[in-house]
Structures are given as C-alpha cells and as structure tokens.
Amino acid sequence: MNNNPQSAIRNPQSDLLSVEIAGIRFNNPVLTASGTCGYGLDMAELIDLNKLGGVCTKGLSTRPLGGNAPWRIVETHGGMLNAIGLQNIGARAFVEEKLPELRRYDTRIIPNVFGYTVEEYIEAIEILEDGEGIDGYELNISCPNVKAGGESFANDARQAAEVTAAVKRAARRPVIVKLSPNVTDIAVIARSVEDAGADALSLINTAVGMSIDINTRRPRLANVTGGLSGPAIKPIAVRCVFQAFRAVKIPLMGIGGIATVEDALEFIIAGALAIQVGTANFYDPSASMKIIDGLADYCRRNGLENIGALVGTVELNH
Amino acid sequence: MPGTIDTLATVECNDLIESVSTRSYGQLRLRLDRQIPVLPGQFAMIKPHGHYEPLLRRAMAYYRCGLGKKSLSVDFIYQILGRGTQMLAKLKAGDEVDFLGSLGNTFYIEAAHRHEALLVAGGVGSAALFMLAEELVRCKIPTKLFIGGAGRGDLCGLGDFISLLSSDQVISATMDGSYGEKGFVTVPFEKHLQSRRGEPMIIYACGPDPMLHRVSQIADQFAVPAQLSLESPMACGFGICVGCAVAVKAESPVGFIYKKVCTDGPVFWSNELHW
Ligand SMILES: Cc1cc2nc3c(=O)[nH]c(=O)nc-3n(C[C@H](O)[C@H](O)[C@H](O)COP(=O)(O)OP(=O)(O)OC[C@H]3O[C@@H](n4cnc5c(N)ncnc54)[C@H](O)[C@@H]3O)c2cc1C
Ligand SMILES: Cc1cc2nc3c(=O)[nH]c(=O)nc-3n(C[C@H](O)[C@H](O)[C@H](O)COP(=O)(O)O)c2cc1C
Ligand code: FES
C-alpha cells in the first residue's frame, strides 16, 4: 500500500477516488445498482447525479416487460425479498426517452441487460449500441435460459461463458458480467466468464429466498420466491467478492447490502475496485453521496493517494 | 420550492389511542424546518432516525398540516400493526424521524365543483381524507363523510371530521354497533346514492381493499365518478423499486398494465383499475 499522508491530504476528491474499470473511467467507485435507481433520472430530485460514479439502469430487454403480479416485495429481517419480474420499458424506449436526458449528467451510464435466450441478449445489446453516451454494459445473467431447460445462465459455468462470449462479439463497448450468489462455487463461474472475455465482474445479484404468512399459510410474494437484498446478504456478498478476487484478474464491482462507507470499504478490502448501492437507495436515498464523501475522508485519513491502493488488501495472517 | 425532500423531522407529539376493538392507533405530529407543498392525498415515507430494524420507511398519508413562520408541521394517524408502526409508537417528543415527502399525486378536486362530494373512509383510511375534506369545505362544496370501522374507537379522526363538517354530514357505521349503524359503511353509503339517484355527485374513498372494491362497484352501478386512494407495499415511495404495482386497464395483450401506486397514485379513478 502506498502510504503518503502529505500528498494524499492535498489531493482533490477526484484524484483520490477516480478508478478505471474495463477501460471506463469513473469519477469515483460508487454506482447505483440495477433495479434500485430506476433509469437514474428518477433519483435526480434527491441526489446530485453528477457526483455519482455511475448508474446501472433497471434491467433492459429487447421488448418492454409488464412484470409480476403483486405482492412483489416483502420486508424481511435486515432486508427485503423482491419479485418485480424485470418490468422495464425496453431497450429502445431507454435509448429514445431516457438516455438523451441522462447523458447530460457527468456520470457513467451502464445499462443493465438481460434476456431469456442468448439471442435476446444480443438483440437488446444491438439496440443499445445505437445509444449515444452509454459507457458499458452490465449483463444480468441470473435469468432462466428458456432454451436450456430454464436453469439460470449464472448457475452453469458453460452457459454463463456462452452468453458472455456472444455478447462480447456483438458489443463494441465494455461488458461487465453480473454474477449470482446462488451457485456452489462462485470462483468457477467467475473464471469461466473471464475466459469468455468479460471485461469486469459485478457481484452479487440477489439471493433466492422465500417468506410465508403463517396465518394464511401462503407465500408472501405472489411469485412464491424472490430475491433477497439488503444488509442481510452483505456477508455473503463480501465472501463472494473475496473468492472471485482470488480467482480472476479482471476488476470487480462489489454489490450486496452496502449502505454506509464502512460497508463499502469492507468490499474494497475484500477485492472490489468499485461498489454499487442497491436496496439502501430505497430507505436512505443519499446513501451513495455519503459513501463517496466517506471514501475520500478515509483516503485522506489513511494517506492513500487513490482508493485503488486498498483493493484486495485483506490481511489473512494473524 | 422542491416538491420532494429527504430530511430530518422532529417529533412534536405522538399520542397513542386505544380502541375497545383492541386495535391501537397513534397520532404523530412532525415539525420540518423547511416548507414544502403538502396536498390532500399525498403521503410521506417515515421512520425513526438511526433505526435500521425494520429497514424500510413506512408510507403514511398526510392527515393535516400547519404552516409556521418558516416551519411546517404535519400530522399522521397510524394503526399499530407490525414492526414499522410499532417503532413509530415508541417515538417521543424531540426524537428525530427520517422524512421523505411530499410524495404521490393529489385528489382531483376540480371535478367536485357543482357536485355533492361523498367521502367514504374505512378504518385508518380516513386519515387520507381529512385534508381533502378541508379543501372541499374551503371550496364551498357540499361534503358528506361515510366513515366505518370495527368499533367507535376505530373511526379515526371522527371528532375532527364532525367539527369540520357538522355531525349531520357524518354518517358512521361500526361492525360491533358501538356507534352509528351496525355493519359495513358501504350500506348507508349505497342507500344515500339510491335516495339521490341522478343528482351530480362525486366519490372520494380510502380504506381497506375490499371496501374500495365495493365502493367502486356501487359507483359503477350509479354511474358516479369515484377517486380511490390505494395502498400497496412500498419499498421506496418515489418510483424506483417498482414494488408498488397496481393493475390499470390498458390496451395490452392481458388487458392491463402495471402502474406505480407511489408516483402514478396513490389516487386513481375507480374505472381505471383492473380489479
Ligand atoms: C400511500 C399509502 C398511505 C398510507 N397511509 C397510512 C396511514 O395514514 N396510516 C396507516 O396506519 N397506514 C398507512 N399506510 C400503510 C402503512 O404504510 C403500512 O403499510 C402499515 O402501517 C403496516 O406497516 P407495519 O410496519 O405496521 O407492518 P409490517 O407488517 O411490519 O409491514 C411489513 C411490510 O408490509 C407492508 N405492508 C403491510 N401491510 C400493508 C398494507 N395494508 N398496505 C401496504 N403495505 C403494507 C409494509 O409497508 C412493510 O413494508 C399507507 C400506505 C400507503 C401505501
Ligand atoms: C427491487 C429490486 C430490483 C432489482 N432489479 C434488478 C435488475 O433488473 N437487474 C439486476 O441485475 N439486478 C437487479 N437487482 C439486484 C440489485 O442490483 C443488487 O444486485 C442486489 O439487490 C444486491 O444489492 P443490495 O443488497 O445493495 O440491494 C434488483 C434488486 C432489487 C432490490
Ligand atoms: S414504492 Fe418503490 S416504486 Fe413505488
């Protein structure tokens, strides 16, 4: 670690916090996570988007999707389950209706993309390739692959690699692949996605969960199961980042229950070069802003010239 | 002036009210150091500051508001049910509360001109109708309230409504018969519509889903327009989680699309809804 308190104190926040991931330069390593900030603009009244490192949009598909029947969300201890059903306006409407306004902000724009077949991913990417001001893509591979028995792409190293390689061939922009924690060995999936050409990884997506109303004996979510997010999943996410950091060379974005600067630092020390704030946006919309200021303070206090010096510095020797 | 702010508010008072029906309620007054527009039907997302169990803020309809020199005070009435409202019940004067508001749309009051306004409230749903009643009175629109609940103590805000509208304009019904008619409030409400058939009327309602459904059937039957204030589980309250979906009639393969209760509502025309 490069410890030089004198120069760090003089460094402006931009030098302390700017990071490069997959060739994309972020003003700082704090993004808002897919599905927890709408299309970015929805947050503009409450936070300064210019201050944010980047925005991962709600998952986009080739065509608009209506989503699941209610109830779609249920609060659990330290987190929430959601089964939104990937409701979105579609890649075309994003490019035409949201992007022109979003690119007026000084923040990196990362559309999150999904499909139910490899072809659908490619189609969505092709639509987005027309969009001006997009910096890269994040692939949500936690969807069921309907052509391969409905098992999620993310759960199978071969399918995860297949969709990654296909998207890499179609996209001229960097591709960040988002991994699911619902796998036996995340290192295996991480490696196979890296080998398939991914420029970076983001992890984790939600953990599959369920909640039952004991009076009606019905599942609380209309969809029966849903994705668990929030502080409850943070230790799982930190562990996944830690394991992936040891398995691959490409940069990592840490996601899962991050609400404070301490949470963010934990992920960075485990191996993440950037972090995404998800569920916290719901109950503390300015969480990302506080984390950015907190990271700069941490760098100054600890004499770090850039936050990157902290990545993966977890100390394993007692 | 921004419409929506995320700020700390201070508890001025928090009075707990117990009903013989064994349900309990609280009336909470918060003071904000800034002024923002507060419209009838709108709501705020609130939770005790610094507490993260439960995690999510709770949506609460504005019951009443008052302007100070530079400050704003807003009142809420909440029914103590689960973890979130149990936390609200512990708040003491001087405590801080995370406040995100004002959120949502407002009742369409213009439609009430030259009409009789009929308000239908079930349980704590009356909280969302008091500011509307004040505005209707201010606009000199004849206004009647039909208010129902489990028992006398569940007719939230009854005293305030009677002072505002006078007792002969407030028709009550309780399930235990402890006050007003015995049974569902939709019964005297339907009788009233029957007796005034053909006269210009407009309905505004807030309460449990089964009551709203019944109100919307009655509104249909008598061809009277109705605005309903809906509830749905909410994580954010400002449009980013898409958790608060409600099915609204639309030309689509399934005959409806999902809209967001928090930003497209909470107030909807009853004939828009796909029940
Ligand atoms: C626009 C709007 C206005 C509201 N206004 C009021 C009001 O003025 N007074 C009042 O007492 N309550 C109001 N509510 C309901 C309130 O937000 C809470 O949902 C309810 O008080 C239950 O919360 P809890 O913490 O006690 O229960 P919990 O069981 O802890 O709630 C668990 C989760 O389920 C959700 N939930 C539970 N029941 C409901 C329900 N019936 N509708 C929607 N979500 C539910 C909660 O929001 C929470 O996320 C309003 C809801 C909405 C959407
Ligand atoms: C309501 C909701 C919707 C989400 N939608 C998406 C999505 O469309 N695509 C995606 O890749 N991840 C989606 N996620 C997952 C988040 O981006 C994030 O990976 C996960 O919630 C863990 O982070 P958190 O604990 O900070 O929320 C969603 C999460 C929530 C809570
Ligand atoms: S409550 Fe989050 S979108 Fe409506």
XYZ file of C-alpha atoms and ligand atoms in Angstrom:
681
model
C 0.000 0.000 0.000
C 1.303 3.431 -0.854
C 1.193 5.443 2.351
C 1.971 9.063 1.767
C -0.141 11.275 4.028
C 1.305 14.565 2.768
C 0.348 14.221 -0.862
C -2.947 12.500 -0.095
C -4.126 15.430 2.009
C -3.573 17.782 -0.889
C -5.252 15.559 -3.445
C -8.710 16.617 -4.573
C -11.512 14.081 -4.219
C -11.361 13.251 -7.930
C -7.752 12.041 -7.702
C -8.427 10.081 -4.549
C -11.433 8.285 -5.875
C -11.267 8.010 -9.656
C -10.923 4.448 -10.872
C -10.720 2.737 -14.244
C -12.661 -0.430 -14.857
C -12.790 -2.188 -18.195
C -11.451 0.957 -19.827
C -14.222 3.097 -18.320
C -13.042 5.985 -16.167
C -15.322 6.548 -13.169
C -15.053 9.798 -11.184
C -15.444 7.640 -8.109
C -16.097 3.970 -7.428
C -19.705 4.374 -6.263
C -22.552 3.380 -8.587
C -26.236 2.782 -8.015
C -27.253 -0.838 -8.584
C -29.602 -2.091 -11.255
C -33.269 -2.066 -10.301
C -32.715 0.231 -7.346
C -32.429 3.600 -9.105
C -34.898 3.307 -11.977
C -33.261 4.747 -15.083
C -31.102 7.076 -12.998
C -33.218 10.150 -13.679
C -35.708 9.020 -11.052
C -33.072 9.825 -8.412
C -32.214 13.282 -9.768
C -34.543 15.177 -7.465
C -32.955 13.652 -4.375
C -29.250 13.284 -5.182
C -26.704 15.018 -7.410
C -26.202 12.577 -10.273
C -23.065 14.500 -11.292
C -21.453 13.397 -8.077
C -22.221 9.720 -8.629
C -19.584 7.427 -10.151
C -22.139 5.730 -12.350
C -25.648 4.455 -12.810
C -26.637 0.869 -13.628
C -30.118 1.065 -15.081
C -33.064 -1.182 -14.381
C -32.590 -4.404 -16.385
C -33.462 -3.791 -20.052
C -34.821 -6.337 -22.504
C -35.497 -6.204 -26.240
C -39.184 -5.541 -25.661
C -40.940 -3.834 -22.731
C -41.978 -6.240 -19.966
C -45.008 -5.882 -17.700
C -43.623 -7.615 -14.640
C -45.115 -9.889 -11.990
C -48.438 -9.655 -10.193
C -48.401 -8.013 -6.749
C -47.335 -8.596 -3.993
C -43.913 -8.009 -5.401
C -41.965 -7.040 -2.309
C -41.883 -8.080 1.297
C -39.648 -6.821 4.039
C -37.707 -9.433 5.996
C -35.180 -9.027 8.804
C -32.351 -6.789 7.651
C -33.502 -6.902 4.066
C -36.280 -7.478 1.597
C -37.448 -10.011 -0.938
C -38.461 -8.824 -4.387
C -40.090 -10.458 -7.350
C -40.615 -7.462 -9.614
C -40.427 -9.679 -12.679
C -37.958 -7.457 -14.535
C -40.634 -4.916 -15.512
C -38.950 -2.425 -17.837
C -39.638 -0.027 -20.690
C -37.458 -1.934 -23.171
C -34.045 -1.099 -24.620
C -35.464 1.040 -27.462
C -37.505 3.280 -25.173
C -34.495 3.648 -22.886
C -32.341 4.868 -25.791
C -35.006 7.218 -27.090
C -36.705 8.512 -23.955
C -34.233 8.287 -21.076
C -30.717 8.376 -22.467
C -30.777 11.886 -24.005
C -31.564 13.382 -20.610
C -29.360 11.025 -18.590
C -26.240 11.737 -20.633
C -26.435 15.411 -19.686
C -25.085 14.381 -16.285
C -21.402 13.822 -15.640
C -21.759 10.214 -14.595
C -21.034 6.898 -16.314
C -24.077 5.188 -17.806
C -24.174 1.391 -17.617
C -27.383 -0.143 -18.947
C -28.128 -3.487 -17.308
C -29.215 -6.037 -19.923
C -30.985 -9.382 -19.722
C -32.704 -11.933 -21.903
C -34.207 -15.387 -21.753
C -32.100 -16.698 -24.637
C -28.625 -15.785 -25.866
C -30.273 -14.239 -28.943
C -32.378 -11.923 -26.774
C -29.260 -10.584 -25.051
C -27.682 -9.884 -28.434
C -30.821 -8.185 -29.724
C -31.001 -5.906 -26.678
C -27.299 -5.059 -26.978
C -27.728 -4.255 -30.671
C -30.474 -1.762 -29.848
C -28.318 -0.166 -27.143
C -25.301 0.057 -29.459
C -27.206 2.872 -31.223
C -27.398 4.832 -27.997
C -25.070 7.763 -27.574
C -23.434 8.269 -24.196
C -23.502 4.686 -22.980
C -20.215 3.731 -21.327
C -20.561 -0.020 -20.995
C -22.991 -2.836 -20.319
C -23.763 -4.887 -17.290
C -25.161 -8.343 -18.094
C -27.681 -9.755 -15.672
C -27.149 -13.470 -16.272
C -29.382 -14.562 -13.384
C -32.319 -15.130 -15.771
C -33.581 -18.556 -16.716
C -32.285 -19.745 -20.079
C -35.559 -20.930 -21.604
C -33.760 -22.795 -24.390
C -31.749 -24.836 -21.909
C -34.377 -26.137 -19.538
C -34.928 -22.873 -17.685
C -31.861 -23.099 -15.461
C -30.288 -19.688 -14.877
C -27.316 -18.782 -17.108
C -25.495 -17.740 -13.964
C -25.692 -21.178 -12.368
C -23.800 -23.017 -15.047
C -20.214 -22.176 -15.999
C -20.703 -23.217 -19.638
C -23.919 -21.231 -20.202
C -22.505 -18.207 -18.386
C -19.480 -18.326 -20.689
C -21.630 -18.821 -23.775
C -23.762 -15.724 -23.206
C -20.692 -13.673 -22.230
C -18.781 -14.629 -25.383
C -21.786 -13.956 -27.614
C -22.370 -10.516 -26.110
C -18.662 -9.675 -26.333
C -18.765 -10.402 -30.053
C -21.796 -8.122 -30.517
C -20.776 -5.211 -28.298
C -18.204 -2.577 -29.090
C -18.418 -1.309 -25.514
C -17.005 -2.950 -22.361
C -19.048 -5.745 -20.821
C -19.397 -6.263 -17.077
C -20.940 -9.615 -16.166
C -23.080 -9.711 -13.030
C -22.823 -12.921 -11.042
C -25.365 -14.668 -8.880
C -24.611 -15.933 -5.369
C -26.947 -18.904 -5.903
C -24.135 -21.201 -7.069
C -21.994 -23.837 -5.437
C -18.651 -22.289 -6.379
C -18.549 -18.669 -7.490
C -14.845 -18.913 -8.347
C -15.576 -21.453 -11.088
C -18.227 -19.227 -12.691
C -16.024 -16.133 -12.339
C -13.130 -17.850 -14.091
C -15.219 -19.182 -16.925
C -16.803 -15.770 -17.564
C -13.344 -14.158 -17.503
C -12.089 -16.729 -20.022
C -15.092 -15.933 -22.239
C -13.911 -12.342 -22.492
C -15.735 -10.398 -19.749
C -14.067 -7.049 -19.069
C -15.143 -6.970 -15.433
C -17.450 -8.707 -12.976
C -20.104 -7.295 -10.693
C -21.331 -9.326 -7.773
C -23.661 -10.214 -6.255
C -27.193 -10.300 -7.549
C -29.930 -11.161 -5.034
C -30.009 -14.479 -3.148
C -33.119 -16.569 -3.774
C -35.398 -16.559 -0.733
C -38.939 -17.117 0.445
C -41.293 -15.894 3.154
C -44.579 -17.427 4.309
C -47.547 -15.802 6.041
C -48.232 -18.139 8.977
C -51.900 -17.155 9.190
C -52.850 -17.815 5.579
C -50.011 -20.333 5.021
C -49.467 -18.658 1.671
C -46.149 -17.341 0.354
C -45.994 -13.595 0.924
C -44.857 -12.987 -2.649
C -47.271 -13.728 -5.489
C -44.287 -15.242 -7.311
C -43.676 -17.591 -4.318
C -39.894 -16.998 -4.249
C -37.972 -13.768 -4.657
C -34.541 -12.198 -4.457
C -33.181 -11.269 -1.045
C -31.281 -7.990 -0.855
C -30.130 -5.507 1.754
C -27.774 -5.711 4.760
C -28.861 -9.324 5.394
C -26.867 -10.527 2.361
C -23.739 -8.434 2.909
C -21.554 -11.152 4.453
C -22.416 -13.487 1.573
C -21.511 -10.774 -0.918
C -18.215 -9.937 0.799
C -17.312 -13.633 0.742
C -18.159 -13.872 -2.978
C -16.008 -10.830 -3.797
C -13.177 -12.250 -1.710
C -13.329 -15.582 -3.560
C -13.686 -14.025 -7.009
C -10.744 -11.699 -6.355
C -8.556 -14.744 -5.847
C -9.930 -16.458 -8.945
C -9.706 -13.789 -11.669
C -7.572 -10.878 -12.855
C -10.352 -8.642 -14.220
C -11.688 -5.896 -11.911
C -14.659 -6.470 -9.614
C -17.611 -4.356 -8.561
C -18.979 -5.333 -5.161
C -22.736 -5.315 -4.507
C -24.884 -6.523 -1.629
C -26.253 -4.695 1.370
C -23.975 -1.678 1.051
C -25.458 1.260 2.960
C -22.532 3.013 4.643
C -18.911 3.894 3.916
C -17.809 1.121 6.277
C -19.746 -1.389 4.175
C -18.141 -0.052 1.002
C -14.640 -0.251 2.491
C -15.204 -3.845 3.519
C -15.930 -4.775 -0.116
C -12.912 -2.845 -1.386
C -10.626 -4.556 1.097
C -12.097 -7.897 0.011
C -11.198 -7.135 -3.605
C -13.732 -4.775 -5.231
C -12.440 -1.787 -7.206
C -15.922 -0.251 -7.249
C -19.165 -0.799 -5.380
C -22.855 -0.480 -6.129
C -25.506 0.734 -3.720
C -28.827 -1.084 -4.076
C -31.582 -1.522 -1.514
C -30.132 1.320 0.596
C -31.354 3.768 -2.079
C -34.894 2.887 -1.008
C -34.588 3.743 2.669
C -31.717 6.243 2.508
C -31.675 7.841 -0.965
C -28.496 9.812 -0.242
C -26.528 6.745 0.954
C -24.363 6.821 -2.203
C -23.483 10.500 -1.652
C -22.449 9.843 1.952
C -20.346 6.864 0.867
C -18.477 8.962 -1.710
C -17.602 11.614 0.890
C -16.724 8.922 3.400
C -14.345 7.178 0.995
C -12.500 10.421 0.278
C -12.200 11.063 4.021
C -10.882 7.558 4.555
C -8.217 8.047 1.871
C -7.136 11.334 3.437
C -7.060 9.947 6.966
C -5.056 6.902 5.904
C -2.739 8.631 3.481
C -3.972 6.791 0.402
C -3.297 8.572 -2.876
C -6.074 6.631 -4.527
C -8.718 4.270 -3.246
C -7.368 1.642 -5.638
C -4.467 1.052 -3.245
C -6.877 -0.566 -0.810
C -8.315 -3.142 -3.206
C -7.861 -6.726 -2.052
C -5.668 -5.801 0.903
C -7.476 -8.086 3.301
C -4.950 -9.322 5.862
C -5.192 -13.066 6.345
C -2.176 -13.627 8.597
C -2.938 -13.304 12.275
C -39.569 25.078 -3.981
C -38.730 21.394 -4.426
C -41.697 19.038 -4.222
C -39.888 16.155 -2.592
C -37.227 16.404 0.092
C -35.406 13.865 2.215
C -34.835 15.471 5.571
C -34.882 15.041 9.330
C -38.102 15.998 11.046
C -38.630 16.450 14.785
C -41.425 14.800 16.738
C -43.665 17.412 18.370
C -46.062 14.931 19.899
C -47.075 11.310 19.490
C -50.313 10.359 21.219
C -51.422 6.762 21.428
C -55.115 5.982 21.205
C -56.521 2.585 22.167
C -59.783 1.294 20.826
C -62.042 -1.217 22.585
C -61.693 -3.327 19.433
C -58.151 -3.993 20.764
C -56.606 -2.133 17.846
C -54.354 0.775 18.711
C -53.534 3.931 16.860
C -51.103 6.760 17.164
C -51.321 10.361 16.121
C -47.931 11.766 15.277
C -47.013 15.389 14.667
C -43.705 16.140 12.955
C -42.050 19.521 12.544
C -39.951 20.277 9.462
C -37.594 23.232 9.321
C -38.464 23.795 5.683
C -41.710 24.287 3.870
C -42.809 22.067 1.028
C -46.161 21.767 -0.729
C -48.483 19.380 1.112
C -51.541 18.358 -0.913
C -54.585 16.313 0.078
C -53.972 12.643 -0.742
C -50.197 12.919 -0.692
C -48.034 10.938 1.693
C -44.571 10.748 3.207
C -42.204 7.838 3.883
C -41.102 7.956 7.511
C -39.167 6.006 10.110
C -37.372 6.752 13.360
C -33.925 8.183 12.548
C -30.944 5.915 13.148
C -33.002 2.728 13.443
C -32.461 0.055 10.813
C -34.812 -2.618 12.099
C -37.145 -2.551 10.299
C -35.191 -1.275 7.352
C -37.760 0.363 5.138
C -39.649 3.553 5.834
C -43.430 3.352 6.087
C -45.816 5.231 3.821
C -48.167 7.468 5.801
C -50.870 9.702 4.402
C -50.864 13.328 5.486
C -53.689 13.807 7.919
C -53.318 17.528 8.487
C -50.706 20.216 8.142
C -49.961 23.597 9.625
C -47.624 26.351 8.500
C -45.324 28.088 10.971
C -43.187 31.135 10.141
C -40.519 29.056 8.447
C -41.505 25.613 9.604
C -44.155 23.145 8.646
C -45.957 20.694 10.870
C -47.613 17.577 9.528
C -49.863 15.116 11.342
C -50.269 11.411 10.647
C -52.624 8.827 12.110
C -51.224 5.316 12.100
C -52.652 1.995 13.111
C -50.169 -0.017 15.167
C -49.815 -3.267 13.257
C -46.357 -4.637 12.523
C -42.738 -3.765 13.116
C -42.710 -0.382 11.410
C -45.708 1.077 13.169
C -44.591 -0.416 16.495
C -41.384 1.597 16.083
C -43.403 4.727 15.320
C -45.394 4.160 18.520
C -42.181 4.449 20.567
C -41.357 7.944 19.321
C -41.211 10.707 21.939
C -41.336 14.493 21.592
C -37.933 15.734 20.397
C -36.979 12.483 18.632
C -35.805 12.677 15.029
C -37.547 10.998 12.118
C -36.324 10.337 8.563
C -38.866 12.089 6.383
C -39.218 11.754 2.613
C -42.064 13.805 1.191
C -44.241 15.067 -0.299
C -44.945 12.003 -2.420
C -47.683 10.953 -4.809
C -50.467 12.757 -6.623
C -53.482 14.517 -5.182
C -57.259 14.168 -5.373
C -58.859 15.806 -8.382
C -60.887 18.424 -6.539
C -61.899 20.446 -9.623
C -64.215 17.574 -10.561
C -66.264 18.260 -7.412
C -67.490 21.713 -8.436
C -71.276 21.863 -8.568
C -71.386 18.312 -7.196
C -72.011 16.845 -3.783
C -68.796 15.239 -2.531
C -69.213 11.894 -0.800
C -66.225 10.741 1.225
C -66.023 7.078 2.198
C -63.471 6.072 4.814
C -62.650 2.685 6.289
C -60.562 2.448 9.449
C -57.336 4.414 9.327
C -58.112 5.252 5.670
C -59.926 8.314 6.984
C -56.504 9.860 7.606
C -56.025 10.353 3.866
C -59.351 12.186 3.532
C -59.229 14.918 6.172
C -57.188 17.453 4.184
C -59.418 16.734 1.218
C -62.497 17.476 3.356
C -60.890 20.746 4.493
C -60.234 21.740 0.888
C -63.782 20.827 -0.215
C -65.222 22.934 2.614
C -62.925 25.792 1.614
C -64.278 25.489 -1.954
C -67.842 25.519 -0.516
C -68.617 22.099 -1.941
C -71.321 20.238 -0.001
C -69.474 17.328 1.599
C -70.653 14.232 3.424
C -68.485 11.634 5.116
C -69.328 7.952 5.458
C -66.935 6.515 7.999
C -66.695 2.899 9.082
C -64.579 0.775 11.388
C -64.591 -2.152 13.773
C -65.846 -0.076 16.710
C -66.225 3.505 17.909
C -62.504 3.832 18.595
C -61.619 2.803 15.048
C -63.332 5.791 13.443
C -60.062 7.684 13.169
C -60.357 11.435 13.288
C -64.135 11.313 13.874
C -64.141 14.327 16.195
C -62.177 16.446 13.724
C -64.471 15.487 10.863
C -67.579 16.345 12.910
C -66.168 19.776 13.845
C -65.316 20.423 10.210
C -68.451 19.102 8.505
C -71.037 19.146 11.371
C -72.485 15.963 12.828
C -75.386 15.592 10.389
C -72.923 15.353 7.492
C -71.008 12.487 9.106
C -72.602 9.051 8.799
C -70.935 6.322 10.826
C -71.087 2.566 10.821
C -69.303 0.109 13.097
C -69.050 -3.648 12.888
C -69.859 -4.060 16.601
C -72.656 -1.496 16.518
C -70.979 0.603 19.219
C -71.508 3.770 17.176
C -73.746 4.626 14.235
C -75.250 1.864 12.140
C -74.152 -1.712 12.711
C -72.294 -3.248 9.772
C -70.346 -2.083 6.756
C -70.170 1.623 5.960
C -70.891 0.833 2.322
C -74.529 0.029 3.305
C -75.604 3.571 4.374
C -73.421 4.879 1.554
C -75.313 2.848 -1.040
C -78.662 3.924 0.484
C -77.644 7.549 0.140
C -76.780 7.130 -3.533
C -80.105 5.396 -4.093
C -82.031 8.263 -2.490
C -80.171 10.873 -4.583
C -80.120 8.943 -7.854
C -79.409 11.251 -10.813
C -78.050 14.172 -8.768
C -74.486 15.310 -9.514
C -72.182 13.577 -7.063
C -68.535 12.569 -6.799
C -66.982 9.951 -4.543
C -63.609 10.003 -2.785
C -62.653 6.888 -0.827
C -59.806 5.416 1.168
C -59.758 2.225 3.192
C -59.127 -1.500 3.012
C -59.169 -3.099 -0.441
C -62.483 -4.980 -0.004
C -64.188 -1.708 0.942
C -62.689 0.105 -2.037
C -63.777 -2.692 -4.318
C -67.349 -2.421 -3.018
C -67.297 1.378 -3.349
C -66.156 1.035 -6.924
C -68.995 -1.425 -7.722
C -71.545 0.954 -6.195
C -70.029 3.892 -8.079
C -70.347 1.907 -11.296
C -73.914 0.930 -10.564
C -74.999 4.548 -10.032
C -72.633 5.927 -12.692
C -70.973 8.266 -10.214
C -67.273 9.060 -10.709
C -65.044 7.849 -7.876
C -61.479 8.543 -6.858
C -59.826 5.920 -4.683
C -56.682 6.327 -2.642
C -54.841 2.990 -2.727
C -52.291 1.291 -0.535
C -49.671 -1.177 -1.643
C -46.444 -2.450 -0.175
C -43.753 0.126 -0.845
C -40.000 -0.059 -0.535
C -39.070 3.411 -1.781
C -42.183 5.561 -2.244
C -40.603 7.609 -5.039
C -40.763 5.429 -8.118
C -37.509 3.473 -8.240
C -38.290 -0.021 -6.914
C -41.482 -0.812 -8.894
C -42.692 -2.828 -5.910
C -45.984 -0.964 -5.575
C -47.585 -2.193 -8.780
C -51.316 -1.870 -9.393
C -53.088 -3.194 -12.478
C -54.641 -0.419 -14.565
C -56.834 -1.104 -17.610
C -54.951 -0.644 -20.864
C -54.781 -1.921 -24.393
C -52.344 -4.761 -23.937
C -52.491 -8.499 -24.542
C -53.672 -9.022 -20.956
C -55.974 -6.001 -20.837
C -53.963 -4.093 -18.238
C -50.576 -2.665 -17.439
C -48.938 -2.149 -14.066
C -48.668 1.376 -12.765
C -46.919 2.562 -9.626
C -49.090 3.436 -6.649
C -46.389 5.762 -5.306
C -45.875 8.035 -8.304
C -48.863 7.389 -10.602
C -51.112 7.349 -7.499
C -51.953 6.800 -4.725
C -55.188 8.335 -6.065
C -56.769 6.594 -9.078
C -60.156 6.850 -10.773
C -62.037 3.683 -9.865
C -62.879 2.926 -13.501
C -59.164 2.914 -14.420
C -58.452 -0.004 -12.143
C -58.347 -3.599 -13.295
C -59.791 -5.357 -10.214
C -49.888 5.698 0.156
C -50.029 4.997 1.476
C -50.544 5.688 2.562
C -50.685 5.054 3.802
N -51.192 5.771 4.823
C -51.336 5.186 6.033
C -51.875 5.934 7.132
O -52.211 7.104 7.005
N -51.989 5.298 8.309
C -51.614 3.970 8.471
O -51.756 3.439 9.570
N -51.100 3.265 7.449
C -50.943 3.830 6.241
N -50.405 3.088 5.203
C -49.948 1.713 5.457
C -48.541 1.747 6.072
O -47.596 2.259 5.150
C -48.026 0.361 6.476
O -48.034 -0.496 5.390
C -48.807 -0.266 7.562
O -48.875 0.636 8.632
C -48.169 -1.581 8.019
O -46.859 -1.348 8.463
P -46.243 -2.085 9.716
O -44.847 -1.715 9.853
O -47.117 -1.874 10.893
O -46.445 -3.609 9.328
P -45.410 -4.678 8.874
O -46.123 -5.962 8.974
O -44.118 -4.539 9.581
O -45.193 -4.339 7.390
C -44.360 -5.136 6.609
C -44.286 -4.597 5.214
O -45.523 -4.789 4.552
C -46.036 -3.568 4.118
N -47.477 -3.604 4.396
C -48.080 -4.253 5.394
N -49.415 -4.085 5.327
C -49.648 -3.297 4.270
C -50.820 -2.760 3.681
N -52.023 -2.977 4.133
N -50.673 -1.973 2.620
C -49.474 -1.724 2.118
N -48.333 -2.218 2.618
C -48.412 -2.988 3.673
C -45.316 -2.503 4.907
O -45.206 -1.274 4.216
C -43.964 -3.130 5.111
O -43.095 -2.930 4.041
C -50.278 3.697 3.964
C -49.760 3.006 2.877
C -49.641 3.616 1.649
C -49.074 2.854 0.503
C -36.308 -4.218 -6.311
C -35.035 -4.732 -6.922
C -34.923 -4.853 -8.309
C -33.757 -5.343 -8.900
N -33.672 -5.426 -10.260
C -32.523 -5.874 -10.834
C -32.384 -5.944 -12.264
O -33.298 -5.576 -13.012
N -31.216 -6.425 -12.785
C -30.173 -6.826 -11.982
O -29.147 -7.228 -12.494
N -30.270 -6.741 -10.636
C -31.411 -6.285 -10.049
N -31.492 -6.209 -8.667
C -30.343 -6.643 -7.842
C -29.514 -5.470 -7.351
O -28.940 -4.741 -8.419
C -28.398 -5.948 -6.404
O -27.536 -6.795 -7.109
C -28.927 -6.693 -5.190
O -30.114 -6.097 -4.734
C -27.933 -6.727 -4.028
O -27.563 -5.435 -3.603
P -28.274 -4.657 -2.370
O -28.284 -5.601 -1.222
O -27.435 -3.437 -2.141
O -29.643 -4.316 -2.819
C -32.663 -5.725 -8.070
C -32.773 -5.594 -6.689
C -33.932 -5.104 -6.098
C -33.997 -4.981 -4.610
S -42.755 2.179 -3.830
Fe -40.966 1.968 -4.983
S -41.732 2.340 -6.986
Fe -43.452 2.689 -5.772
